[in-house]
Amino acid sequence: MNKIVKKEVLSENVVRFAVEAPLIAKSGKPGHFVILRVGKSGERIPLTIADSDIQNGTITLIIQQAGKSTRKICALNEGEYIDDLAGPLGKATHIERFGTVVCACGGVGTAPMYPIARAMKQAGNKVSVVLAARTGDLIILEKEMRSIADEVVIMTDDGSYGQKGLVTQGVEQIINREKVDLCVTIGPAVMMKYVSLLTEKYKIPTVASLNTIMVDGTGMCGACRVTVGGKTRFVCVDGPEFDAHQVDFDEMLMRLNAYKEYE
Amino acid sequence: MGNKEERNELWRKALRESMKNKDRMAIPRVKMPELDAAYRSRSYDEVNMGLSQEQAVQEAKRCLDCPDSSCMSGCPVGVNIPKFIKHIERNEILEAAGTLKETSALPAVCGRVCPQEKQCESRCIHLKMKSQPVAIGYLERFAADYEREQGSISAPKPVAGNGIKIAVIGSGPAGLSFAGDMAKYGYDVTVFEALHEIGGVLKYGIPEFRLPNRIVDAEIDILHKMGVKFITNCIVGKTLSYEDLHAQGFKGIFAASGAGLPNFMHIQGENLPGVLSSNEYLTRINLMGAGREGAETPVFMGKNVVVIGGGNTAMDSVRTARRLGAEKAMIIYRRSEEEMPARLEEVKHAKEEGVIFLTLHNPIEYIGDERGRVKQAVLQKMQLGEADASGRRRPVEIPGAVETVDADLVVVATGVSPNPLIPDAFGGLNVSQRGTIVVNEDSLQTDLPDVFAGGDIVRGGATVILAMGDGRQAAAAMHASFL
């Protein structure tokens, strides 16, 4: 049982929780994820950690309502509990001084990117963050990102905030302006696919953090398997981050929809 | 008291003399009452219904209480088999249950899922006389169930606590058996479990119709009463490191993290939606309750289900598919039925429940429909060749003999590999090429002196009872290391 000590609504469908989890706060690193479950008949949901506070023993989780389970989690209030929370899982992000790092985030993918961008900055990189969403109201963590990044570019599909256009256009502007040494992308699979295609064209090493279906999250079930460089890998134990240029995003998109008709 | 002395106790002698061996031999082996196949193939109710007391006492009379009790040498945990059976013969069922608990932390589980036909029962004197062995497994289950149903379940009395903190990684059969023995020795035992439920493979792997979760919970409850602490949602190696365990004062660690990783065959189309590991399929259903009222975890409802493999997990998967409404549920196995590793009882039950067996076939490709969902499996026909390293005849392809079957759900049950979490996180362990932790065969001690290991993380995919045997062996060795 993990207590929710703080809840904030970030946008229409997105909430931010600070959850008591002192062990995870202490051992978690950027890129790690947790599995959570609410209710005795709830499903196990993987979620990348958005931040940790070792002092207060809490982790930050940012959740978007997408289905029944996430709706139920988002409806929880301060003082209520998440029944099961396990982690930190997966491999942490490889952080080092690359030079210029572009962080391409789509929607709620901005949340797990925040600790990665911050760690990249602390490691001495020049960090450019591209925040993209359908509309301005869905842009999250802009203030937080501005506080740690060298530059924040906002892109919206409808032009209601920042520039009108897709995340790839924001990334390409930076690529055209200066040498980019690494791109990290987190967001919907289809968005990561196009970011990957773009950076491949420019031969920029790119890491994508994949958000596949999981059950246990510890390597046991294989629901999360993806093809990377022609080999089957498990996102939960081999990932969640992979060389984006090697990831078979079309297969991943197909697998993400596997259970649609049963939900 | 040794087994020999116990056998020489007056009550045992008197019981032996009360009936002639010839008359004992003449009693036919009891038949396990089972649910009707048509009914049960659509229900999660337990298939084997258990013996009545009358049946159990009658079956107990078949045991000759022989001087060398060879059955015991077939039991990985060393249950005092004749003693518990003779208690049953005297209608002392609670004493029989007490005898079981002297050596086994999970008798109601073992009575259900142990392959007795390959262990204790395979050594029974009856077999030497061309008679069927005593139904030791059924009797074990009877005694454990009786005690639980009477509500008189008792926890073995531990000796005075010695205050030494012991950590157990994983709450499957190896971990539970180890925890039970260490608690009896007086240690302060904490079991860490990665999932949200205690029981490991007993919960996520073995289905309700073979091993109801409430039976597992009742046995875990006894461990609770013995003072064993359980911490769920804690992944040792991730949530807590080896160093963290030391900092928390743990003086001994038993790694029993199991064979978590499912094997795939790496054939074309294996990553199509609708193709999944038996671990995923069974975990969704057994642990998460998928397919049942109110459960939020979804699962594929196949009409034509194909299960790849010939082990108990394959049988569990295919029988589960029938219960979830599969019209056609099929086992695909590359060898012949004779080489199947599954228990005979599971194969028999599966057949009674309408499962189709396609042996000497091996999948080589899966074909998807226009949405990318699996719709067919392409199978290579096989024949048996020379014996291979396992002693079984090797399946070889029949050139050009290929057929295609419809399949909207494929469950791959071709074995598991050790979970790499602990080997990766504990620096200094000796890890074999196939990912198992290398231990001293006698003590089960690893290269890290305070870490012992057992179960599938050492064996790489074996049985519940062998894992439990490891738990006992490691407990005895770790205990000795503290003396």
XYZ file of C-alpha atoms in Angstrom:
746
model
C 0.000 0.000 0.000
C 1.484 3.307 -1.098
C -0.079 6.572 0.003
C -0.743 9.411 -2.413
C 0.588 12.481 -0.617
C -0.093 15.018 -3.361
C -2.300 15.223 -6.428
C -2.357 17.879 -9.143
C -4.340 18.003 -12.355
C -1.946 18.926 -15.164
C -4.380 18.885 -18.052
C -7.827 17.592 -18.837
C -6.820 13.939 -18.723
C -3.475 14.034 -16.970
C -2.758 14.014 -13.234
C 0.452 14.163 -11.230
C 0.810 12.153 -8.049
C 3.508 12.214 -5.411
C 3.397 8.718 -3.922
C 5.118 7.397 -0.822
C 7.688 4.829 -1.961
C 10.950 5.452 -0.071
C 12.806 2.383 -1.397
C 11.925 3.112 -5.013
C 12.778 6.798 -4.562
C 16.189 5.764 -3.280
C 17.053 3.130 -5.879
C 15.258 4.545 -8.923
C 17.190 6.271 -11.709
C 16.065 8.169 -14.815
C 14.531 5.716 -17.283
C 13.292 3.238 -14.694
C 9.634 2.310 -14.500
C 7.227 0.926 -11.906
C 4.248 -1.429 -12.064
C 1.157 -0.310 -10.236
C -2.225 -1.784 -9.514
C -5.342 -0.339 -7.969
C -8.101 -2.516 -6.535
C -8.231 -6.249 -5.989
C -9.339 -6.902 -9.556
C -7.124 -4.210 -11.072
C -4.612 -4.853 -13.807
C -0.872 -4.294 -13.507
C 0.133 -1.135 -15.344
C 3.708 -0.127 -16.195
C 4.566 3.545 -15.805
C 7.900 5.282 -16.148
C 8.953 7.238 -13.063
C 8.651 10.998 -13.599
C 10.757 12.090 -10.615
C 12.012 10.969 -7.210
C 12.393 12.771 -3.912
C 14.746 10.769 -1.709
C 14.394 13.201 1.213
C 10.628 12.870 1.415
C 10.644 9.275 0.221
C 8.261 9.892 -2.667
C 8.192 9.295 -6.384
C 6.277 11.303 -8.969
C 3.923 9.514 -11.315
C 2.171 11.287 -14.157
C -0.780 9.395 -15.523
C -3.008 9.951 -18.511
C -6.524 8.557 -18.560
C -6.693 6.195 -21.477
C -8.768 3.213 -20.390
C -10.725 1.868 -17.460
C -7.693 1.193 -15.274
C -5.991 4.546 -15.781
C -9.330 6.311 -15.215
C -9.609 4.551 -11.884
C -6.073 5.532 -10.897
C -6.584 9.156 -11.925
C -9.722 9.311 -9.795
C -7.725 8.593 -6.623
C -7.283 11.507 -4.241
C -4.667 12.711 -1.794
C -4.566 10.465 1.235
C -5.781 7.445 -0.720
C -3.601 4.475 -1.566
C -2.222 2.658 -4.569
C -2.633 -1.004 -3.576
C 0.471 -2.314 -5.275
C 3.538 -0.488 -6.479
C 6.685 -2.337 -7.508
C 9.967 -1.091 -8.899
C 12.228 0.367 -10.009
C 12.194 -1.859 -13.096
C 14.046 -1.926 -16.375
C 17.445 -0.522 -17.211
C 18.273 3.064 -16.354
C 19.024 5.595 -19.090
C 22.643 5.701 -20.163
C 23.728 9.181 -19.093
C 27.035 10.689 -20.190
C 28.370 13.821 -21.816
C 27.368 13.413 -25.465
C 27.422 17.098 -26.469
C 24.069 18.341 -27.721
C 21.080 16.223 -26.754
C 17.609 16.740 -28.192
C 14.726 15.404 -26.104
C 11.665 14.854 -28.290
C 8.537 14.373 -26.181
C 4.982 13.726 -27.183
C 2.062 14.265 -24.794
C 2.465 12.461 -21.493
C 5.831 11.110 -22.662
C 7.149 14.435 -21.375
C 6.816 13.082 -17.835
C 9.478 10.341 -17.936
C 11.645 12.597 -20.087
C 11.975 15.190 -17.338
C 14.445 13.269 -15.101
C 16.363 12.124 -18.179
C 16.702 15.670 -19.537
C 17.780 16.896 -16.116
C 20.402 14.157 -15.772
C 21.674 14.880 -19.295
C 22.015 18.540 -18.366
C 23.819 17.691 -15.128
C 26.224 15.499 -17.104
C 27.293 18.577 -19.047
C 25.196 18.270 -22.202
C 23.502 21.083 -24.011
C 19.864 20.017 -23.757
C 17.122 21.064 -26.186
C 13.628 19.880 -25.361
C 10.854 19.670 -27.911
C 7.423 19.436 -26.285
C 4.641 18.410 -28.621
C 0.927 17.864 -28.172
C -2.322 18.016 -30.096
C -3.256 21.329 -28.545
C -1.772 23.851 -26.103
C -3.827 22.664 -23.125
C -2.118 19.285 -23.309
C 1.434 20.608 -23.004
C 2.705 19.562 -19.582
C 5.811 20.289 -17.503
C 6.840 23.309 -19.579
C 7.967 25.260 -16.525
C 9.932 22.315 -15.132
C 11.625 21.697 -18.469
C 12.504 25.377 -18.872
C 14.177 25.302 -15.470
C 16.653 22.610 -16.522
C 16.988 22.753 -20.325
C 18.966 25.150 -22.475
C 16.031 25.509 -24.794
C 12.387 24.440 -24.964
C 10.543 24.307 -28.283
C 6.765 23.919 -28.170
C 4.891 22.352 -31.066
C 1.109 21.907 -31.290
C -0.905 20.248 -34.041
C -3.450 23.066 -34.069
C -1.040 25.932 -33.469
C -2.900 27.000 -30.335
C 0.372 27.314 -28.454
C 3.997 27.527 -29.558
C 4.549 26.716 -33.217
C 2.025 24.911 -35.361
C 3.426 21.582 -36.440
C 4.582 18.145 -35.385
C 7.352 17.148 -33.013
C 9.489 16.114 -35.972
C 9.416 19.665 -37.345
C 10.650 20.990 -34.024
C 13.468 18.450 -33.945
C 14.427 19.137 -37.554
C 14.757 22.879 -36.851
C 17.385 22.102 -34.228
C 19.168 19.592 -36.446
C 19.321 22.177 -39.226
C 20.728 24.733 -36.843
C 23.450 22.775 -35.079
C 25.146 19.409 -34.716
C 23.041 17.101 -32.586
C 24.888 14.229 -30.896
C 21.966 12.302 -29.421
C 18.212 12.304 -29.634
C 16.024 10.790 -26.915
C 12.368 10.307 -27.710
C 9.421 9.347 -25.535
C 5.801 9.502 -26.568
C 3.182 7.605 -28.520
C 4.700 4.781 -30.588
C 3.717 6.350 -33.873
C 5.396 9.614 -32.879
C 8.604 7.843 -31.872
C 8.537 6.014 -35.191
C 8.560 9.302 -37.122
C 11.186 10.881 -34.884
C 13.298 7.797 -35.492
C 12.830 7.983 -39.266
C 13.847 11.637 -39.188
C 16.999 11.207 -37.139
C 17.996 8.143 -39.126
C 18.003 10.360 -42.199
C 20.472 12.646 -40.422
C 22.396 9.729 -38.865
C 21.840 10.978 -35.332
C 21.990 8.242 -32.664
C 18.530 7.984 -31.129
C 17.141 6.289 -28.080
C 13.427 5.535 -27.716
C 11.769 4.580 -24.440
C 9.101 2.023 -25.319
C 5.775 1.723 -23.547
C 4.504 -1.723 -24.486
C 1.896 -3.916 -22.830
C 3.245 -5.736 -19.750
C 1.896 -8.005 -17.059
C 4.585 -8.744 -14.483
C 7.299 -6.337 -15.667
C 10.123 -8.618 -14.507
C 10.751 -10.719 -17.615
C 8.266 -13.422 -16.846
C 5.492 -13.047 -19.397
C 6.994 -11.727 -22.608
C 3.918 -9.617 -23.443
C 6.256 -6.664 -23.980
C 8.438 -8.263 -26.624
C 9.599 -6.145 -29.512
C 11.880 -6.773 -32.447
C 15.079 -4.748 -32.198
C 17.673 -5.226 -34.899
C 15.922 -8.406 -36.023
C 16.035 -9.938 -32.537
C 13.196 -10.370 -30.056
C 13.848 -8.341 -26.906
C 11.829 -7.852 -23.741
C 11.100 -4.184 -23.006
C 10.789 -4.875 -19.267
C 14.252 -6.339 -18.692
C 16.253 -5.484 -21.834
C 14.732 -1.979 -22.070
C 12.679 0.111 -21.853
C 15.176 2.132 -23.921
C 16.496 0.864 -27.234
C 18.311 2.137 -30.286
C 15.293 3.651 -32.028
C 16.693 3.004 -35.495
C 16.674 -0.740 -34.803
C 13.146 -0.918 -33.372
C 10.365 -2.427 -35.495
C 7.772 0.229 -34.655
C 5.132 -1.201 -37.005
C 5.185 -4.501 -35.149
C 5.120 -2.642 -31.840
C 2.062 -0.612 -32.942
C 0.288 -3.814 -33.937
C 1.086 -5.451 -30.617
C -0.060 -2.389 -28.641
C -3.530 -2.867 -30.127
C -3.601 -6.600 -29.421
C -6.099 -6.461 -26.573
C -8.241 -3.535 -27.838
C -11.308 -5.654 -28.533
C -11.147 -7.319 -25.118
C -10.907 -4.180 -22.999
C 13.808 -40.612 16.777
C 14.907 -42.316 13.559
C 12.524 -43.872 11.090
C 13.628 -47.387 12.068
C 12.841 -46.829 15.738
C 9.539 -45.272 14.818
C 8.687 -48.308 12.742
C 9.417 -50.486 15.767
C 7.000 -48.646 18.000
C 4.324 -50.856 19.458
C 1.424 -49.313 17.588
C 3.125 -49.803 14.240
C 3.956 -53.427 15.051
C 0.435 -54.114 16.206
C -0.995 -52.515 13.082
C 1.218 -54.611 10.823
C 0.123 -57.743 12.597
C -3.555 -56.820 12.467
C -3.836 -57.757 8.803
C -1.997 -60.223 6.604
C 0.141 -58.821 3.807
C -1.710 -61.077 1.382
C -4.981 -59.424 2.327
C -3.414 -55.975 2.103
C -2.123 -56.806 -1.377
C -5.556 -57.989 -2.473
C -7.157 -54.563 -2.011
C -7.384 -52.736 -5.370
C -5.894 -49.236 -5.619
C -8.423 -46.494 -4.964
C -9.694 -44.413 -7.867
C -9.635 -40.635 -7.412
C -13.184 -39.268 -7.714
C -13.221 -36.686 -10.502
C -15.655 -34.081 -11.767
C -17.474 -35.086 -14.927
C -15.323 -34.187 -17.940
C -18.044 -32.361 -19.888
C -18.929 -30.213 -16.883
C -15.398 -29.504 -15.708
C -14.033 -28.528 -19.113
C -16.183 -25.393 -18.758
C -15.503 -24.715 -15.074
C -12.561 -23.771 -12.866
C -13.639 -26.215 -10.153
C -10.940 -28.596 -9.055
C -11.000 -31.726 -11.195
C -9.841 -34.193 -8.541
C -12.383 -34.209 -5.745
C -10.319 -35.949 -3.078
C -10.857 -39.238 -1.239
C -13.469 -39.871 1.424
C -12.153 -40.929 4.815
C -13.415 -44.437 4.151
C -11.533 -44.597 0.857
C -8.392 -43.188 2.466
C -8.387 -45.679 5.341
C -8.961 -48.549 2.926
C -6.117 -47.322 0.695
C -3.853 -46.940 3.738
C -4.347 -50.628 4.470
C -2.661 -51.442 1.165
C 0.645 -50.109 2.544
C 2.723 -53.003 3.929
C 4.835 -50.695 6.136
C 7.882 -52.430 4.698
C 11.194 -52.500 6.580
C 13.214 -50.452 4.083
C 10.372 -48.021 3.103
C 11.897 -47.427 -0.310
C 9.107 -44.954 -1.104
C 10.857 -42.441 1.163
C 13.996 -42.499 -0.940
C 11.847 -41.274 -3.843
C 10.680 -38.191 -1.950
C 12.812 -35.074 -2.411
C 11.744 -33.695 0.973
C 11.914 -37.034 2.788
C 8.309 -37.286 4.048
C 7.951 -40.160 6.543
C 5.522 -41.894 4.216
C 4.742 -45.141 6.072
C 4.221 -43.297 9.330
C 1.653 -40.870 7.955
C -0.124 -43.636 6.048
C -0.297 -45.857 9.113
C -1.799 -42.977 11.072
C -4.494 -42.780 8.412
C -5.101 -46.514 8.708
C -5.768 -45.923 12.431
C -8.114 -43.029 11.587
C -5.612 -40.657 13.216
C -5.847 -38.171 10.406
C -4.582 -35.154 12.350
C -1.522 -37.118 13.423
C -0.985 -38.048 9.776
C -1.130 -34.368 8.845
C 1.324 -33.597 11.641
C 3.733 -36.193 10.258
C 3.575 -34.565 6.835
C 4.386 -31.173 8.300
C 7.513 -32.479 9.989
C 9.172 -32.347 6.569
C 6.891 -30.549 4.133
C 5.756 -26.947 4.323
C 3.110 -27.529 1.650
C 1.525 -31.002 1.953
C -1.838 -30.043 0.409
C 0.074 -28.620 -2.566
C 2.383 -31.622 -2.940
C -0.506 -34.048 -2.671
C -1.923 -32.366 -5.741
C 0.949 -31.463 -8.032
C 3.880 -33.790 -7.258
C 4.636 -36.339 -9.968
C 4.257 -39.181 -7.456
C 4.291 -41.748 -10.263
C 7.920 -40.776 -10.878
C 8.880 -40.404 -7.217
C 7.565 -42.111 -4.072
C 5.002 -44.273 -5.839
C 7.570 -45.466 -8.388
C 9.470 -47.179 -5.528
C 6.444 -48.842 -3.921
C 6.791 -52.524 -3.110
C 3.492 -53.203 -4.875
C 5.126 -52.523 -8.228
C 7.611 -55.325 -7.623
C 4.666 -57.638 -7.153
C 2.940 -56.509 -10.331
C 0.366 -54.545 -8.414
C -0.417 -50.841 -8.555
C 1.469 -48.701 -6.044
C -0.170 -47.286 -2.934
C -1.784 -43.941 -3.819
C 0.609 -41.961 -1.624
C -0.205 -38.639 -3.280
C -3.955 -39.040 -2.803
C -3.407 -39.946 0.844
C -1.131 -36.977 1.410
C -3.740 -34.674 -0.051
C -6.447 -36.323 2.037
C -4.624 -35.803 5.334
C -3.713 -32.189 4.597
C -7.223 -31.341 3.380
C -8.827 -33.049 6.361
C -6.809 -30.996 8.796
C -7.605 -27.753 7.002
C -11.314 -28.531 6.658
C -11.535 -29.468 10.326
C -10.268 -25.998 11.112
C -7.727 -27.623 13.384
C -4.733 -26.669 11.318
C -1.753 -26.229 13.597
C 1.554 -24.533 13.022
C 4.639 -26.537 13.958
C 6.165 -25.145 17.146
C 9.400 -23.335 16.437
C 12.233 -23.569 18.913
C 13.048 -20.360 20.789
C 13.922 -17.584 18.352
C 17.641 -16.996 17.842
C 17.135 -13.499 16.387
C 19.220 -14.146 13.295
C 17.628 -12.418 10.289
C 17.293 -14.443 7.099
C 16.066 -13.131 3.734
C 14.322 -15.320 1.180
C 14.082 -14.076 -2.395
C 10.934 -15.397 -4.020
C 7.840 -16.970 -2.485
C 7.484 -19.989 -4.742
C 7.834 -23.588 -3.573
C 11.593 -23.394 -2.908
C 11.319 -20.166 -0.916
C 8.305 -21.289 1.118
C 9.828 -24.634 1.972
C 13.087 -22.968 3.030
C 11.201 -20.346 5.064
C 9.206 -23.025 6.902
C 12.281 -24.987 7.921
C 14.272 -21.926 8.963
C 11.352 -20.683 11.065
C 11.260 -24.101 12.757
C 14.969 -23.779 13.533
C 14.207 -20.437 15.193
C 15.389 -17.892 12.632
C 13.739 -14.550 11.950
C 12.662 -15.101 8.335
C 11.473 -12.497 5.815
C 10.301 -13.545 2.351
C 10.528 -10.945 -0.434
C 8.177 -11.380 -3.389
C 8.290 -9.339 -6.614
C 4.617 -9.838 -7.479
C 1.629 -8.644 -5.480
C 0.707 -12.179 -4.363
C 2.595 -14.786 -2.341
C 3.092 -18.216 -3.882
C 5.092 -17.738 -7.069
C 4.379 -20.378 -9.686
C 1.807 -21.991 -7.398
C -0.312 -18.877 -7.941
C 0.547 -17.531 -11.367
C 1.332 -20.834 -13.054
C -0.754 -23.742 -11.852
C -4.472 -23.261 -12.612
C -7.344 -23.357 -10.113
C -8.702 -26.621 -11.487
C -5.483 -28.376 -10.508
C -4.442 -26.377 -7.460
C -6.965 -23.898 -6.017
C -5.388 -20.686 -4.718
C -7.224 -21.046 -1.404
C -5.237 -24.252 -0.767
C -1.977 -22.399 -1.350
C -3.128 -19.527 0.874
C -4.012 -21.897 3.700
C -0.488 -23.330 3.658
C 1.049 -19.858 3.494
C -1.099 -18.938 6.476
C 0.667 -21.604 8.535
C 4.000 -19.989 7.704
C 2.559 -16.647 8.854
C 1.594 -18.288 12.133
C 5.131 -19.607 12.489
C 6.330 -16.004 12.384
C 7.528 -15.816 8.782
C 7.181 -12.272 7.413
C 6.171 -11.655 3.805
C 6.881 -8.502 1.813
C 5.167 -8.289 -1.573
C 5.996 -5.893 -4.444
C 9.647 -5.980 -3.483
C 12.101 -6.960 -6.175
C 15.408 -7.891 -4.606
C 18.110 -6.716 -6.952
C 15.981 -3.688 -7.882
C 13.986 -2.368 -4.915
C 16.611 -3.620 -2.480
C 20.210 -4.437 -3.335
C 22.424 -7.127 -1.850
C 24.077 -4.345 0.179
C 20.676 -3.062 1.356
C 19.896 -6.536 2.729
C 23.172 -6.497 4.637
C 22.437 -3.010 5.942
C 19.069 -4.284 7.187
C 20.902 -6.914 9.186
C 20.212 -10.029 7.129
C 22.863 -12.643 7.861
C 21.793 -15.263 5.331
C 20.049 -15.052 1.950
C 18.270 -17.795 0.032
C 17.822 -16.975 -3.661
C 14.793 -18.792 -5.027
C 13.746 -16.423 -7.759
C 12.659 -19.118 -10.178
C 12.765 -19.660 -13.892
C 11.043 -16.511 -14.904
C 11.933 -16.126 -18.536
C 9.732 -17.815 -21.164
C 11.439 -19.519 -24.087
C 10.293 -18.680 -27.586
C 11.168 -20.587 -30.743
C 12.174 -17.534 -32.805
C 10.171 -18.521 -35.847
C 8.432 -16.305 -38.395
C 5.302 -14.634 -37.044
C 5.925 -15.453 -33.395
C 5.485 -11.808 -32.383
C 2.054 -11.516 -34.024
C -0.692 -10.486 -31.620
C -2.411 -13.671 -30.517
C 0.841 -15.560 -30.028
C 1.892 -15.538 -26.391
C 3.939 -17.414 -23.862
C 2.248 -19.860 -21.491
C 3.579 -17.655 -18.680
C 1.645 -14.686 -20.039
C -1.507 -16.680 -20.755
C -1.592 -18.427 -17.380
C -0.533 -15.333 -15.397
C -3.331 -13.265 -16.904
C -5.851 -15.925 -15.954
C -4.509 -17.464 -12.733
C -2.941 -14.448 -11.054
C -4.951 -11.603 -12.557
C -8.302 -13.390 -12.892
C -8.715 -12.514 -16.582
C -11.842 -13.998 -18.104
C -13.727 -13.752 -14.831
C -16.437 -11.281 -13.788
C -15.004 -7.898 -12.834
C -11.371 -8.588 -13.649
C -9.754 -5.698 -15.494
C -6.934 -7.702 -17.062
C -7.911 -8.825 -20.569
C -7.077 -12.135 -22.218
C -7.506 -13.527 -25.725
C -10.588 -15.684 -26.091
C -9.531 -18.101 -28.813
C -11.945 -20.329 -30.678
C -9.148 -22.376 -32.216
C -6.360 -22.582 -29.691
C -3.020 -24.162 -30.409
C -0.623 -24.881 -27.536
C 2.988 -25.702 -28.349
C 4.718 -28.164 -26.026
C 4.195 -31.419 -24.159
C 4.858 -30.559 -20.528
C 2.559 -29.869 -17.599
C 2.471 -26.166 -18.453
C 1.273 -27.007 -21.963
C -1.474 -29.196 -20.463
C -2.417 -26.443 -18.013
C -2.626 -23.937 -20.877
C -4.670 -26.099 -23.234
C -7.104 -27.160 -20.508
C -7.465 -23.507 -19.494
C -8.278 -22.610 -23.108
C -11.116 -25.146 -23.078
C -12.457 -23.540 -19.924
C -12.351 -20.130 -21.591
C -14.577 -21.412 -24.360
C -12.209 -22.711 -27.046
C -14.140 -24.867 -29.509
C -10.975 -26.591 -30.580
C -7.977 -26.786 -28.261
C -4.952 -28.585 -29.548
C -1.567 -29.707 -28.265
C 1.230 -29.549 -30.818
C 4.243 -31.583 -29.747
C 7.276 -32.424 -31.816
C 7.880 -35.874 -30.354
C 5.389 -38.682 -29.782
C 3.108 -39.038 -26.795
C 5.490 -41.482 -25.172
C 8.167 -38.795 -24.776
C 5.812 -36.189 -23.342
C 7.172 -34.803 -20.073
C 3.672 -34.035 -18.741
C 2.234 -36.149 -15.961
C 0.108 -39.025 -17.222
C -2.808 -37.751 -15.189
C -2.667 -34.367 -16.922
C -2.615 -35.963 -20.365
C -5.528 -38.204 -19.418
C -7.532 -35.307 -18.024
C -6.823 -33.170 -21.090
C -8.019 -35.917 -23.427
C -11.183 -36.461 -21.406
C -11.839 -32.734 -21.668
C -11.769 -32.840 -25.443
C -8.227 -31.644 -26.110
C -6.844 -32.759 -29.470
C -3.270 -34.102 -29.520
C -1.227 -33.489 -32.625
C 2.072 -35.166 -31.837
C 5.084 -35.378 -34.155
C 4.322 -31.874 -35.410
C 6.412 -28.758 -34.905
C 5.415 -25.162 -35.735
C 7.645 -23.411 -38.260
C 5.634 -20.253 -38.958
C 2.564 -18.292 -37.882
C 0.437 -16.443 -40.411
C -1.500 -13.278 -39.564
C -4.786 -11.922 -40.892
C -5.266 -8.487 -42.483
C -5.258 -6.827 -39.019
C -2.048 -8.613 -38.115
C -3.673 -11.061 -35.675
C -2.537 -14.681 -35.878
C -4.883 -16.874 -37.922
C -2.897 -19.978 -38.821
C 0.032 -22.089 -37.706
C 2.233 -23.845 -40.230
C 3.401 -27.206 -38.911
C 6.279 -29.416 -39.956
C 5.586 -33.127 -39.594
C 8.230 -35.048 -37.709
C 9.336 -38.624 -37.171
C 11.433 -40.157 -34.416
C 15.108 -40.785 -35.056
C 17.965 -41.871 -32.814
C 17.965 -41.227 -29.066
C 19.419 -37.854 -28.083
C 21.230 -36.623 -24.970
C 17.978 -36.677 -22.968
C 17.602 -40.389 -23.765
C 14.484 -39.670 -25.760
C 14.289 -40.336 -29.486
C 15.104 -37.201 -31.414
C 12.375 -35.764 -33.629
C 13.498 -35.257 -37.232
C 11.685 -33.453 -40.010
C 9.906 -35.384 -42.728
C 11.022 -33.431 -45.801
C 8.193 -31.630 -47.528
C 5.536 -32.778 -45.057
C 3.981 -29.489 -43.966
C 0.427 -28.693 -42.958
C -1.469 -25.614 -41.872
C -4.002 -25.443 -39.040
C -6.339 -22.597 -38.083
C -5.332 -20.859 -34.869
C -6.627 -17.573 -33.473
C -4.615 -18.064 -30.281
C -1.207 -19.690 -29.984
C 0.308 -20.401 -26.572
C 4.008 -21.212 -26.579
C 4.836 -23.587 -23.701
C 8.326 -24.657 -24.672
C 9.993 -24.160 -21.317
C 11.469 -21.362 -19.273
C 14.915 -20.009 -18.512
C 16.250 -18.654 -15.225
C 15.290 -15.125 -14.304
C 18.460 -13.010 -14.757
C 17.512 -10.448 -12.103
C 19.433 -11.932 -9.180
C 22.449 -13.160 -11.189
C 22.698 -9.637 -12.669
C 22.286 -7.800 -9.381
C 24.481 -9.890 -7.059
C 28.069 -9.371 -8.100
C 30.293 -12.365 -7.376
C 27.864 -15.185 -8.119
C 29.031 -17.948 -10.409
C 26.471 -18.053 -13.217
C 26.366 -20.856 -15.788
C 26.111 -20.303 -19.508
C 22.386 -20.960 -19.452
C 21.906 -18.424 -16.678
C 21.512 -20.676 -13.657
C 23.279 -19.908 -10.382
C 26.049 -22.416 -9.712
C 25.936 -23.877 -6.189
C 27.734 -26.471 -4.118
C 25.702 -29.626 -4.715
C 25.503 -30.608 -1.061
C 25.010 -27.284 0.673
C 23.431 -25.276 -2.183
C 25.798 -22.493 -1.143
C 26.825 -20.052 -3.886
C 30.191 -18.387 -4.366
C 28.937 -15.650 -2.032
C 29.227 -17.366 1.363
C 26.039 -15.883 2.813
C 23.942 -16.628 -0.267
C 22.383 -20.043 -0.881
C 20.205 -20.791 -3.887
C 17.709 -23.409 -4.981
C 14.719 -24.217 -7.157
C 14.548 -23.244 -10.798
C 17.123 -20.451 -10.524
C 19.593 -23.318 -9.983
C 17.839 -26.088 -11.916
C 16.564 -24.012 -14.822
C 13.024 -25.399 -14.963
C 12.038 -28.405 -12.851
C 9.185 -29.361 -10.539
C 7.523 -27.946 -7.434
C 8.738 -30.801 -5.254
C 12.359 -30.632 -6.402
C 12.281 -26.914 -5.599
C 10.877 -27.735 -2.172
C 13.571 -30.331 -1.652
C 16.160 -27.674 -2.434
C 14.555 -25.367 0.107
C 14.880 -28.002 2.832
C 18.435 -28.895 1.853
C 19.551 -25.266 1.806
C 17.863 -24.598 5.147
C 19.666 -27.500 6.771
C 22.996 -26.373 5.315
C 22.531 -22.715 6.209
C 21.471 -23.684 9.711
C 24.596 -25.813 10.063
C 26.713 -22.867 8.919
C 25.442 -20.831 11.881
C 26.137 -23.534 14.490
